[in-house]
PDB file of C-alpha atoms in Angstrom:
ATOM      1  CA  UNK K   1    -211.306 245.792 -36.146  1.00  0.00           C
ATOM      2  CA  UNK K   2    -213.717 245.432 -33.216  1.00  0.00           C
ATOM      3  CA  UNK K   3    -213.326 242.646 -30.704  1.00  0.00           C
ATOM      4  CA  UNK K   4    -215.541 239.615 -31.261  1.00  0.00           C
ATOM      5  CA  UNK K   5    -217.707 239.101 -28.155  1.00  0.00           C
ATOM      6  CA  UNK K   6    -216.886 236.062 -26.061  1.00  0.00           C
ATOM      7  CA  UNK K   7    -219.551 233.666 -24.792  1.00  0.00           C
ATOM      8  CA  UNK K   8    -219.220 230.908 -22.212  1.00  0.00           C
ATOM      9  CA  UNK K   9    -221.410 227.822 -22.631  1.00  0.00           C
ATOM     10  CA  UNK K  10    -220.970 225.967 -19.363  1.00  0.00           C
ATOM     11  CA  UNK K  11    -221.226 222.465 -20.864  1.00  0.00           C
ATOM     12  CA  UNK K  12    -221.582 220.871 -24.323  1.00  0.00           C
ATOM     13  CA  UNK K  13    -225.106 220.737 -25.759  1.00  0.00           C
ATOM     14  CA  UNK K  14    -226.464 220.257 -29.275  1.00  0.00           C
ATOM     15  CA  UNK K  15    -224.390 220.979 -32.397  1.00  0.00           C
ATOM     16  CA  UNK K  16    -227.025 223.423 -33.678  1.00  0.00           C
ATOM     17  CA  UNK K  17    -226.736 225.540 -30.520  1.00  0.00           C
ATOM     18  CA  UNK K  18    -222.937 225.599 -30.781  1.00  0.00           C
ATOM     19  CA  UNK K  19    -223.173 226.620 -34.437  1.00  0.00           C
ATOM     20  CA  UNK K  20    -225.549 229.500 -33.753  1.00  0.00           C
ATOM     21  CA  UNK K  21    -223.236 230.890 -31.076  1.00  0.00           C
ATOM     22  CA  UNK K  22    -220.100 230.341 -33.171  1.00  0.00           C
ATOM     23  CA  UNK K  23    -221.704 232.320 -36.006  1.00  0.00           C
ATOM     24  CA  UNK K  24    -221.513 235.510 -33.942  1.00  0.00           C
ATOM     25  CA  UNK K  25    -219.126 234.931 -31.076  1.00  0.00           C
ATOM     26  CA  UNK K  26    -215.896 233.472 -29.844  1.00  0.00           C
ATOM     27  CA  UNK K  27    -217.389 230.462 -28.067  1.00  0.00           C
ATOM     28  CA  UNK K  28    -215.813 228.705 -25.118  1.00  0.00           C
ATOM     29  CA  UNK K  29    -217.436 225.471 -23.923  1.00  0.00           C
ATOM     30  CA  UNK K  30    -216.867 224.126 -20.426  1.00  0.00           C
ATOM     31  CA  UNK K  31    -216.978 220.551 -19.204  1.00  0.00           C
ATOM     32  CA  UNK K  32    -220.046 219.096 -17.571  1.00  0.00           C
ATOM     33  CA  UNK K  33    -219.983 219.981 -13.877  1.00  0.00           C
ATOM     34  CA  UNK K  34    -217.025 222.361 -14.255  1.00  0.00           C
ATOM     35  CA  UNK K  35    -219.021 225.442 -13.247  1.00  0.00           C
ATOM     36  CA  UNK K  36    -221.361 223.972 -10.638  1.00  0.00           C
ATOM     37  CA  UNK K  37    -219.670 226.013  -7.889  1.00  0.00           C
ATOM     38  CA  UNK K  38    -219.854 229.792  -7.658  1.00  0.00           C
ATOM     39  CA  UNK K  39    -216.126 230.292  -7.041  1.00  0.00           C
ATOM     40  CA  UNK K  40    -215.177 228.416 -10.220  1.00  0.00           C
ATOM     41  CA  UNK K  41    -217.617 230.396 -12.341  1.00  0.00           C
ATOM     42  CA  UNK K  42    -216.523 233.659 -10.696  1.00  0.00           C
ATOM     43  CA  UNK K  43    -212.897 233.003 -11.609  1.00  0.00           C
ATOM     44  CA  UNK K  44    -213.814 232.469 -15.274  1.00  0.00           C
ATOM     45  CA  UNK K  45    -216.582 234.979 -15.900  1.00  0.00           C
ATOM     46  CA  UNK K  46    -214.499 238.155 -16.202  1.00  0.00           C
ATOM     47  CA  UNK K  47    -213.534 237.246 -19.779  1.00  0.00           C
ATOM     48  CA  UNK K  48    -217.083 236.850 -21.154  1.00  0.00           C
ATOM     49  CA  UNK K  49    -219.759 239.115 -22.609  1.00  0.00           C
ATOM     50  CA  UNK K  50    -222.415 236.387 -22.514  1.00  0.00           C
ATOM     51  CA  UNK K  51    -223.161 233.302 -20.441  1.00  0.00           C
ATOM     52  CA  UNK K  52    -225.347 230.343 -21.404  1.00  0.00           C
ATOM     53  CA  UNK K  53    -225.751 228.303 -18.229  1.00  0.00           C
ATOM     54  CA  UNK K  54    -227.606 225.342 -16.741  1.00  0.00           C
ATOM     55  CA  UNK K  55    -229.804 225.120 -13.639  1.00  0.00           C
ATOM     56  CA  UNK K  56    -226.824 223.572 -11.855  1.00  0.00           C
ATOM     57  CA  UNK K  57    -224.696 226.702 -12.387  1.00  0.00           C
ATOM     58  CA  UNK K  58    -225.131 229.352  -9.669  1.00  0.00           C
ATOM     59  CA  UNK K  59    -225.196 232.908 -10.967  1.00  0.00           C
ATOM     60  CA  UNK K  60    -225.162 234.914  -7.771  1.00  0.00           C
ATOM     61  CA  UNK K  61    -223.487 237.980  -6.295  1.00  0.00           C
ATOM     62  CA  UNK K  62    -220.235 236.039  -5.812  1.00  0.00           C
ATOM     63  CA  UNK K  63    -220.072 235.255  -9.527  1.00  0.00           C
ATOM     64  CA  UNK K  64    -221.235 238.693 -10.640  1.00  0.00           C
ATOM     65  CA  UNK K  65    -218.636 240.470  -8.500  1.00  0.00           C
ATOM     66  CA  UNK K  66    -216.133 239.491 -11.204  1.00  0.00           C
ATOM     67  CA  UNK K  67    -218.434 239.929 -14.230  1.00  0.00           C
ATOM     68  CA  UNK K  68    -216.877 243.139 -15.490  1.00  0.00           C
ATOM     69  CA  UNK K  69    -218.077 242.879 -19.117  1.00  0.00           C
ATOM     70  CA  UNK K  70    -220.989 240.417 -18.820  1.00  0.00           C
ATOM     71  CA  UNK K  71    -224.142 241.723 -20.507  1.00  0.00           C
ATOM     72  CA  UNK K  72    -226.482 238.723 -20.714  1.00  0.00           C
ATOM     73  CA  UNK K  73    -227.185 235.434 -18.927  1.00  0.00           C
ATOM     74  CA  UNK K  74    -229.356 232.861 -20.684  1.00  0.00           C
ATOM     75  CA  UNK K  75    -230.579 229.929 -18.603  1.00  0.00           C
ATOM     76  CA  UNK K  76    -231.085 226.578 -20.347  1.00  0.00           C
ATOM     77  CA  UNK K  77    -234.333 226.077 -18.400  1.00  0.00           C
ATOM     78  CA  UNK K  78    -237.717 227.539 -17.626  1.00  0.00           C
ATOM     79  CA  UNK K  79    -236.846 227.884 -13.955  1.00  0.00           C
ATOM     80  CA  UNK K  80    -234.238 230.387 -12.851  1.00  0.00           C
ATOM     81  CA  UNK K  81    -233.819 229.826  -9.126  1.00  0.00           C
ATOM     82  CA  UNK K  82    -230.085 229.413  -9.771  1.00  0.00           C
ATOM     83  CA  UNK K  83    -229.889 233.066 -10.852  1.00  0.00           C
ATOM     84  CA  UNK K  84    -229.980 236.090  -8.537  1.00  0.00           C
ATOM     85  CA  UNK K  85    -232.199 238.367 -10.629  1.00  0.00           C
ATOM     86  CA  UNK K  86    -231.769 241.363  -8.326  1.00  0.00           C
ATOM     87  CA  UNK K  87    -227.984 241.072  -8.531  1.00  0.00           C
ATOM     88  CA  UNK K  88    -228.166 240.822 -12.323  1.00  0.00           C
ATOM     89  CA  UNK K  89    -230.345 243.926 -12.507  1.00  0.00           C
ATOM     90  CA  UNK K  90    -227.933 245.848 -10.293  1.00  0.00           C
ATOM     91  CA  UNK K  91    -225.146 244.985 -12.743  1.00  0.00           C
ATOM     92  CA  UNK K  92    -227.339 245.855 -15.787  1.00  0.00           C
ATOM     93  CA  UNK K  93    -227.191 242.257 -16.990  1.00  0.00           C
ATOM     94  CA  UNK K  94    -230.115 240.888 -18.976  1.00  0.00           C
ATOM     95  CA  UNK K  95    -231.486 237.451 -18.049  1.00  0.00           C
ATOM     96  CA  UNK K  96    -233.383 235.040 -20.315  1.00  0.00           C
ATOM     97  CA  UNK K  97    -235.028 231.643 -19.855  1.00  0.00           C
ATOM     98  CA  UNK K  98    -236.786 229.099 -22.092  1.00  0.00           C
ATOM     99  CA  UNK K  99    -240.555 228.964 -21.423  1.00  0.00           C
ATOM    100  CA  UNK K 100    -243.359 227.563 -23.606  1.00  0.00           C
ATOM    101  CA  UNK K 101    -241.247 225.194 -25.719  1.00  0.00           C
ATOM    102  CA  UNK K 102    -241.291 222.375 -23.147  1.00  0.00           C
ATOM    103  CA  UNK K 103    -244.901 222.529 -21.928  1.00  0.00           C
ATOM    104  CA  UNK K 104    -246.312 219.547 -23.805  1.00  0.00           C
ATOM    105  CA  UNK K 105    -243.248 217.326 -23.398  1.00  0.00           C
ATOM    106  CA  UNK K 106    -243.046 218.032 -19.666  1.00  0.00           C
ATOM    107  CA  UNK K 107    -246.746 217.247 -19.308  1.00  0.00           C
ATOM    108  CA  UNK K 108    -246.203 213.935 -21.115  1.00  0.00           C
ATOM    109  CA  UNK K 109    -243.248 213.121 -18.884  1.00  0.00           C
ATOM    110  CA  UNK K 110    -245.174 214.031 -15.747  1.00  0.00           C
ATOM    111  CA  UNK K 111    -248.055 211.728 -16.665  1.00  0.00           C
ATOM    112  CA  UNK K 112    -245.583 208.933 -17.461  1.00  0.00           C
ATOM    113  CA  UNK K 113    -244.030 209.385 -14.013  1.00  0.00           C
ATOM    114  CA  UNK K 114    -247.474 209.509 -12.409  1.00  0.00           C
ATOM    115  CA  UNK K 115    -248.576 206.302 -14.117  1.00  0.00           C
ATOM    116  CA  UNK K 116    -245.370 204.503 -13.202  1.00  0.00           C
ATOM    117  CA  UNK K 117    -245.881 205.541  -9.580  1.00  0.00           C
ATOM    118  CA  UNK K 118    -249.586 204.933  -9.014  1.00  0.00           C
ATOM    119  CA  UNK K 119    -249.616 201.712 -11.061  1.00  0.00           C
ATOM    120  CA  UNK K 120    -246.456 200.568  -9.238  1.00  0.00           C
ATOM    121  CA  UNK K 121    -244.666 199.795 -12.517  1.00  0.00           C
ATOM    122  CA  UNK K 122    -241.126 200.389 -11.295  1.00  0.00           C
ATOM    123  CA  UNK K 123    -241.700 198.582  -8.016  1.00  0.00           C
ATOM    124  CA  UNK K 124    -243.180 195.517  -9.710  1.00  0.00           C
ATOM    125  CA  UNK K 125    -240.498 195.427 -12.406  1.00  0.00           C
ATOM    126  CA  UNK K 126    -237.824 195.369  -9.691  1.00  0.00           C
ATOM    127  CA  UNK K 127    -239.729 192.538  -8.000  1.00  0.00           C
ATOM    128  CA  UNK K 128    -239.684 190.515 -11.228  1.00  0.00           C
ATOM    129  CA  UNK K 129    -236.019 191.186 -12.051  1.00  0.00           C
ATOM    130  CA  UNK K 130    -235.023 190.071  -8.560  1.00  0.00           C
ATOM    131  CA  UNK K 131    -236.578 186.659  -9.238  1.00  0.00           C
ATOM    132  CA  UNK K 132    -239.480 187.064  -6.823  1.00  0.00           C
ATOM    133  CA  UNK K 133    -242.327 186.584  -9.310  1.00  0.00           C
ATOM    134  CA  UNK K 134    -244.097 183.265  -8.642  1.00  0.00           C
ATOM    135  CA  UNK K 135    -247.213 183.763 -10.766  1.00  0.00           C
ATOM    136  CA  UNK K 136    -250.272 185.978 -10.949  1.00  0.00           C
ATOM    137  CA  UNK K 137    -251.900 187.020  -7.698  1.00  0.00           C
ATOM    138  CA  UNK K 138    -255.198 188.916  -7.292  1.00  0.00           C
ATOM    139  CA  UNK K 139    -253.722 191.019  -4.483  1.00  0.00           C
ATOM    140  CA  UNK K 140    -250.223 191.776  -5.792  1.00  0.00           C
ATOM    141  CA  UNK K 141    -249.116 195.364  -6.470  1.00  0.00           C
ATOM    142  CA  UNK K 142    -252.536 196.952  -6.237  1.00  0.00           C
ATOM    143  CA  UNK K 143    -252.407 200.538  -7.465  1.00  0.00           C
ATOM    144  CA  UNK K 144    -254.699 203.501  -7.913  1.00  0.00           C
ATOM    145  CA  UNK K 145    -257.692 203.283 -10.245  1.00  0.00           C
ATOM    146  CA  UNK K 146    -257.554 206.538 -12.167  1.00  0.00           C
ATOM    147  CA  UNK K 147    -261.133 206.677 -13.460  1.00  0.00           C
ATOM    148  CA  UNK K 148    -263.102 208.615 -10.868  1.00  0.00           C
ATOM    149  CA  UNK K 149    -260.042 209.411  -8.719  1.00  0.00           C
ATOM    150  CA  UNK K 150    -259.161 213.012  -7.841  1.00  0.00           C
ATOM    151  CA  UNK K 151    -256.000 214.688  -9.115  1.00  0.00           C
ATOM    152  CA  UNK K 152    -254.817 217.737  -7.210  1.00  0.00           C
ATOM    153  CA  UNK K 153    -252.589 220.099  -9.172  1.00  0.00           C
ATOM    154  CA  UNK K 154    -250.579 222.743  -7.360  1.00  0.00           C
ATOM    155  CA  UNK K 155    -249.508 225.372  -9.859  1.00  0.00           C
ATOM    156  CA  UNK K 156    -252.035 225.563 -12.687  1.00  0.00           C
ATOM    157  CA  UNK K 157    -249.892 227.407 -15.208  1.00  0.00           C
ATOM    158  CA  UNK K 158    -249.124 226.203 -18.719  1.00  0.00           C
ATOM    159  CA  UNK K 159    -247.679 222.865 -17.636  1.00  0.00           C
ATOM    160  CA  UNK K 160    -250.223 222.293 -14.873  1.00  0.00           C
ATOM    161  CA  UNK K 161    -253.091 222.855 -17.309  1.00  0.00           C
ATOM    162  CA  UNK K 162    -251.491 220.538 -19.882  1.00  0.00           C
ATOM    163  CA  UNK K 163    -251.223 217.819 -17.218  1.00  0.00           C
ATOM    164  CA  UNK K 164    -254.842 218.406 -16.170  1.00  0.00           C
ATOM    165  CA  UNK K 165    -256.054 217.896 -19.763  1.00  0.00           C
ATOM    166  CA  UNK K 166    -254.235 214.575 -19.968  1.00  0.00           C
ATOM    167  CA  UNK K 167    -255.561 213.373 -16.614  1.00  0.00           C
ATOM    168  CA  UNK K 168    -259.107 214.319 -17.585  1.00  0.00           C
ATOM    169  CA  UNK K 169    -258.747 211.807 -20.452  1.00  0.00           C
ATOM    170  CA  UNK K 170    -258.305 209.093 -17.812  1.00  0.00           C
ATOM    171  CA  UNK K 171    -261.597 210.118 -16.216  1.00  0.00           C
ATOM    172  CA  UNK K 172    -259.978 211.856 -13.250  1.00  0.00           C
ATOM    173  CA  UNK K 173    -261.582 214.724 -11.358  1.00  0.00           C
ATOM    174  CA  UNK K 174    -259.405 217.862 -11.220  1.00  0.00           C
ATOM    175  CA  UNK K 175    -258.880 220.150  -8.265  1.00  0.00           C
ATOM    176  CA  UNK K 176    -256.162 222.767  -8.137  1.00  0.00           C
ATOM    177  CA  UNK K 177    -254.466 225.346  -5.944  1.00  0.00           C
ATOM    178  CA  UNK K 178    -253.122 228.653  -7.220  1.00  0.00           C
ATOM    179  CA  UNK K 179    -252.618 231.986  -5.480  1.00  0.00           C
ATOM    180  CA  UNK K 180    -255.111 233.358  -8.011  1.00  0.00           C
ATOM    181  CA  UNK K 181    -258.113 231.587  -9.429  1.00  0.00           C
ATOM    182  CA  UNK K 182    -258.191 230.751 -13.133  1.00  0.00           C
ATOM    183  CA  UNK K 183    -260.767 232.383 -15.419  1.00  0.00           C
ATOM    184  CA  UNK K 184    -264.136 230.664 -15.274  1.00  0.00           C
ATOM    185  CA  UNK K 185    -263.814 229.588 -18.918  1.00  0.00           C
ATOM    186  CA  UNK K 186    -260.588 227.685 -18.172  1.00  0.00           C
ATOM    187  CA  UNK K 187    -262.073 226.078 -15.057  1.00  0.00           C
ATOM    188  CA  UNK K 188    -265.077 224.950 -17.090  1.00  0.00           C
ATOM    189  CA  UNK K 189    -262.884 223.529 -19.850  1.00  0.00           C
ATOM    190  CA  UNK K 190    -260.836 221.502 -17.340  1.00  0.00           C
ATOM    191  CA  UNK K 191    -263.822 220.885 -15.038  1.00  0.00           C
ATOM    192  CA  UNK K 192    -261.490 222.027 -12.281  1.00  0.00           C
ATOM    193  CA  UNK K 193    -262.306 223.187  -8.752  1.00  0.00           C
ATOM    194  CA  UNK K 194    -260.116 225.797  -7.039  1.00  0.00           C
ATOM    195  CA  UNK K 195    -258.743 225.678  -3.507  1.00  0.00           C
ATOM    196  CA  UNK K 196    -256.756 228.695  -2.352  1.00  0.00           C
ATOM    197  CA  UNK K 197    -255.161 226.726   0.501  1.00  0.00           C
ATOM    198  CA  UNK K 198    -252.914 223.835  -0.662  1.00  0.00           C
ATOM    199  CA  UNK K 199    -253.611 221.977   2.599  1.00  0.00           C
ATOM    200  CA  UNK K 200    -257.303 221.831   1.729  1.00  0.00           C
ATOM    201  CA  UNK K 201    -256.368 220.306  -1.612  1.00  0.00           C
ATOM    202  CA  UNK K 202    -253.995 217.822   0.035  1.00  0.00           C
ATOM    203  CA  UNK K 203    -256.774 216.279   2.112  1.00  0.00           C
ATOM    204  CA  UNK K 204    -259.018 215.710  -0.918  1.00  0.00           C
ATOM    205  CA  UNK K 205    -256.691 214.402  -3.642  1.00  0.00           C
ATOM    206  CA  UNK K 206    -255.770 210.820  -4.493  1.00  0.00           C
ATOM    207  CA  UNK K 207    -252.687 212.032  -6.354  1.00  0.00           C
ATOM    208  CA  UNK K 208    -251.016 215.443  -6.109  1.00  0.00           C
ATOM    209  CA  UNK K 209    -248.873 216.816  -8.936  1.00  0.00           C
ATOM    210  CA  UNK K 210    -246.631 219.826  -8.283  1.00  0.00           C
ATOM    211  CA  UNK K 211    -246.102 222.406 -11.031  1.00  0.00           C
ATOM    212  CA  UNK K 212    -245.436 225.614  -9.110  1.00  0.00           C
ATOM    213  CA  UNK K 213    -242.372 227.859  -9.394  1.00  0.00           C
ATOM    214  CA  UNK K 214    -239.826 227.962  -6.584  1.00  0.00           C
ATOM    215  CA  UNK K 215    -240.026 231.118  -4.500  1.00  0.00           C
ATOM    216  CA  UNK K 216    -240.261 232.092  -0.830  1.00  0.00           C
ATOM    217  CA  UNK K 217    -243.934 231.090  -0.751  1.00  0.00           C
ATOM    218  CA  UNK K 218    -243.410 227.628  -2.254  1.00  0.00           C
ATOM    219  CA  UNK K 219    -240.111 226.620  -0.629  1.00  0.00           C
ATOM    220  CA  UNK K 220    -240.935 223.475   1.419  1.00  0.00           C
ATOM    221  CA  UNK K 221    -244.589 223.885   0.497  1.00  0.00           C
ATOM    222  CA  UNK K 222    -244.759 220.117   0.926  1.00  0.00           C
ATOM    223  CA  UNK K 223    -243.582 219.698   4.495  1.00  0.00           C
ATOM    224  CA  UNK K 224    -244.559 217.412   7.370  1.00  0.00           C
ATOM    225  CA  UNK K 225    -247.878 219.224   7.894  1.00  0.00           C
ATOM    226  CA  UNK K 226    -248.768 218.948   4.209  1.00  0.00           C
ATOM    227  CA  UNK K 227    -247.854 215.251   4.115  1.00  0.00           C
ATOM    228  CA  UNK K 228    -249.899 214.601   7.253  1.00  0.00           C
ATOM    229  CA  UNK K 229    -252.880 216.258   5.572  1.00  0.00           C
ATOM    230  CA  UNK K 230    -252.673 213.895   2.583  1.00  0.00           C
ATOM    231  CA  UNK K 231    -254.841 210.803   2.464  1.00  0.00           C
ATOM    232  CA  UNK K 232    -253.004 207.616   3.559  1.00  0.00           C
ATOM    233  CA  UNK K 233    -253.484 206.057   0.118  1.00  0.00           C
ATOM    234  CA  UNK K 234    -252.463 209.169  -1.841  1.00  0.00           C
ATOM    235  CA  UNK K 235    -249.460 209.743  -4.087  1.00  0.00           C
ATOM    236  CA  UNK K 236    -247.202 212.774  -4.593  1.00  0.00           C
ATOM    237  CA  UNK K 237    -245.603 213.702  -7.943  1.00  0.00           C
ATOM    238  CA  UNK K 238    -242.942 216.408  -8.226  1.00  0.00           C
ATOM    239  CA  UNK K 239    -241.754 217.610 -11.621  1.00  0.00           C
ATOM    240  CA  UNK K 240    -241.478 221.279 -10.630  1.00  0.00           C
ATOM    241  CA  UNK K 241    -238.513 222.276  -8.445  1.00  0.00           C
ATOM    242  CA  UNK K 242    -236.807 220.127  -5.831  1.00  0.00           C
ATOM    243  CA  UNK K 243    -236.919 222.527  -2.857  1.00  0.00           C
ATOM    244  CA  UNK K 244    -240.716 222.794  -3.150  1.00  0.00           C
ATOM    245  CA  UNK K 245    -240.614 219.509  -1.185  1.00  0.00           C
ATOM    246  CA  UNK K 246    -238.928 218.948   2.160  1.00  0.00           C
ATOM    247  CA  UNK K 247    -237.090 215.850   0.976  1.00  0.00           C
ATOM    248  CA  UNK K 248    -236.341 214.446   4.429  1.00  0.00           C
ATOM    249  CA  UNK K 249    -239.968 214.849   5.526  1.00  0.00           C
ATOM    250  CA  UNK K 250    -241.106 213.076   2.346  1.00  0.00           C
ATOM    251  CA  UNK K 251    -238.629 210.225   2.829  1.00  0.00           C
ATOM    252  CA  UNK K 252    -239.868 209.675   6.392  1.00  0.00           C
ATOM    253  CA  UNK K 253    -243.516 209.724   5.275  1.00  0.00           C
ATOM    254  CA  UNK K 254    -242.769 207.117   2.605  1.00  0.00           C
ATOM    255  CA  UNK K 255    -240.901 204.792   4.949  1.00  0.00           C
ATOM    256  CA  UNK K 256    -243.640 205.136   7.564  1.00  0.00           C
ATOM    257  CA  UNK K 257    -246.260 204.519   4.834  1.00  0.00           C
ATOM    258  CA  UNK K 258    -248.146 207.671   5.779  1.00  0.00           C
ATOM    259  CA  UNK K 259    -248.690 208.122   2.028  1.00  0.00           C
ATOM    260  CA  UNK K 260    -248.833 205.411  -0.631  1.00  0.00           C
ATOM    261  CA  UNK K 261    -245.951 206.572  -2.786  1.00  0.00           C
ATOM    262  CA  UNK K 262    -244.162 209.344  -4.644  1.00  0.00           C
ATOM    263  CA  UNK K 263    -242.773 209.990  -8.117  1.00  0.00           C
ATOM    264  CA  UNK K 264    -239.885 212.456  -8.085  1.00  0.00           C
ATOM    265  CA  UNK K 265    -238.036 214.056 -10.999  1.00  0.00           C
ATOM    266  CA  UNK K 266    -236.328 216.962  -9.183  1.00  0.00           C
ATOM    267  CA  UNK K 267    -234.452 217.097  -5.888  1.00  0.00           C
ATOM    268  CA  UNK K 268    -233.891 219.541  -3.066  1.00  0.00           C
ATOM    269  CA  UNK K 269    -230.090 219.445  -3.309  1.00  0.00           C
ATOM    270  CA  UNK K 270    -229.802 218.220  -6.896  1.00  0.00           C
ATOM    271  CA  UNK K 271    -227.823 216.253  -8.018  1.00  0.00           C
ATOM    272  CA  UNK K 272    -227.527 214.860  -4.479  1.00  0.00           C
ATOM    273  CA  UNK K 273    -230.518 212.792  -3.346  1.00  0.00           C
ATOM    274  CA  UNK K 274    -231.434 212.112   0.270  1.00  0.00           C
ATOM    275  CA  UNK K 275    -230.194 208.643   1.270  1.00  0.00           C
ATOM    276  CA  UNK K 276    -233.441 207.828   3.065  1.00  0.00           C
ATOM    277  CA  UNK K 277    -235.409 208.698  -0.070  1.00  0.00           C
ATOM    278  CA  UNK K 278    -233.174 206.439  -2.165  1.00  0.00           C
ATOM    279  CA  UNK K 279    -234.091 203.467   0.016  1.00  0.00           C
ATOM    280  CA  UNK K 280    -237.868 204.048  -0.054  1.00  0.00           C
ATOM    281  CA  UNK K 281    -239.367 201.145  -2.070  1.00  0.00           C
ATOM    282  CA  UNK K 282    -242.549 203.133  -2.764  1.00  0.00           C
ATOM    283  CA  UNK K 283    -240.696 205.987  -4.482  1.00  0.00           C
ATOM    284  CA  UNK K 284    -240.107 206.238  -8.227  1.00  0.00           C
ATOM    285  CA  UNK K 285    -236.996 208.386  -8.703  1.00  0.00           C
ATOM    286  CA  UNK K 286    -235.862 209.686 -12.094  1.00  0.00           C
ATOM    287  CA  UNK K 287    -233.010 212.118 -12.935  1.00  0.00           C
ATOM    288  CA  UNK K 288    -234.759 215.348 -14.018  1.00  0.00           C
ATOM    289  CA  UNK K 289    -235.928 214.018 -17.391  1.00  0.00           C
ATOM    290  CA  UNK K 290    -239.623 214.871 -17.762  1.00  0.00           C
ATOM    291  CA  UNK K 291    -238.786 217.286 -20.615  1.00  0.00           C
ATOM    292  CA  UNK K 292    -236.201 214.973 -22.161  1.00  0.00           C
ATOM    293  CA  UNK K 293    -236.884 214.743 -25.873  1.00  0.00           C
ATOM    294  CA  UNK K 294    -234.409 215.991 -28.479  1.00  0.00           C
ATOM    295  CA  UNK K 295    -236.838 218.403 -30.194  1.00  0.00           C
ATOM    296  CA  UNK K 296    -237.743 220.051 -26.887  1.00  0.00           C
ATOM    297  CA  UNK K 297    -234.238 220.247 -25.468  1.00  0.00           C
ATOM    298  CA  UNK K 298    -232.935 221.608 -28.792  1.00  0.00           C
ATOM    299  CA  UNK K 299    -235.634 224.297 -28.863  1.00  0.00           C
ATOM    300  CA  UNK K 300    -234.633 225.282 -25.336  1.00  0.00           C
ATOM    301  CA  UNK K 301    -231.008 225.645 -26.385  1.00  0.00           C
ATOM    302  CA  UNK K 302    -231.835 227.678 -29.466  1.00  0.00           C
ATOM    303  CA  UNK K 303    -234.072 229.985 -27.432  1.00  0.00           C
ATOM    304  CA  UNK K 304    -231.280 230.581 -24.908  1.00  0.00           C
ATOM    305  CA  UNK K 305    -228.650 231.089 -27.605  1.00  0.00           C
ATOM    306  CA  UNK K 306    -230.988 233.450 -29.450  1.00  0.00           C
ATOM    307  CA  UNK K 307    -231.278 235.651 -26.377  1.00  0.00           C
ATOM    308  CA  UNK K 308    -227.497 236.049 -26.291  1.00  0.00           C
ATOM    309  CA  UNK K 309    -227.330 236.802 -30.021  1.00  0.00           C
ATOM    310  CA  UNK K 310    -230.102 239.379 -29.714  1.00  0.00           C
ATOM    311  CA  UNK K 311    -228.499 241.122 -26.743  1.00  0.00           C
ATOM    312  CA  UNK K 312    -224.911 241.223 -27.948  1.00  0.00           C
ATOM    313  CA  UNK K 313    -225.352 241.859 -31.661  1.00  0.00           C
ATOM    314  CA  UNK K 314    -229.031 242.658 -32.282  1.00  0.00           C
ATOM    315  CA  UNK K 315    -229.719 239.446 -34.214  1.00  0.00           C
ATOM    316  CA  UNK K 316    -233.408 238.707 -34.661  1.00  0.00           C
ATOM    317  CA  UNK K 317    -234.070 235.423 -32.831  1.00  0.00           C
ATOM    318  CA  UNK K 318    -237.024 234.322 -30.674  1.00  0.00           C
ATOM    319  CA  UNK K 319    -236.193 234.689 -26.998  1.00  0.00           C
ATOM    320  CA  UNK K 320    -237.710 235.451 -23.610  1.00  0.00           C
ATOM    321  CA  UNK K 321    -236.226 237.926 -21.143  1.00  0.00           C
ATOM    322  CA  UNK K 322    -237.134 237.944 -17.465  1.00  0.00           C
ATOM    323  CA  UNK K 323    -234.757 240.737 -16.423  1.00  0.00           C
TER     324      UNK K 323
END
């Protein structure tokens, strides 16, 4: 009788995902945070044919040095900056992620974060809860008027375009920055104007929303120079990847009121957050939840689990391989 393949799921997720994996494999489920360090994952990985991991789990050369039978890594995320793709390829390990299924939900969450930030919802709620509210004032908590304002989107992929469509409904003008310009038909549909240089966009936008992948080009894309180029009354929204923003530079800009505010869902050294950023009253900080609905997160899990089932036993499930 052949050996049943073993799969490591680094932390508990939805019952349906567990059941799919248990149908084909001997499933081992870790505890939340157990495999957030490469040495811990390296020590465990030698026993497994498949790995379903989170963004917080590093899959690098240290881990793969002990991955003697590992054939597939499925990331419970669209992003995969936690995975060394070149190292996986050198070990003939397939890598999958979970695109498409979270586009609309992430766009909804991004707009919710944007509205909370530019309308100063969180800041004013804190003011009320602390007992400071003494009645209506015509000058209290003045925010950005969206109709006629300019939204700058950096990274006009699926999610960026979905955000642009929603912001157009508020009457906002759309400008964007991508390495490559969108087709004219898409620009016309979104009524969007292209800027190749993100700094040019920064100086023209009332609110900037980041939706670019993390790579060598975008690491610390938002740095001191970028923040200095922004308008003094502008806002920054980041629901892409934490290291796209130099967190310390952002925290200083917020405290010095060089920009009006920021809404942040992802962090440079997640789950750690810069102490100076935590104390910025004009920052809305949420814990990586812009895609947080059960239908979306379940679809992500099933897509990742399907990639493992397809690789290890040829089962016919939807999946997306990137290596």
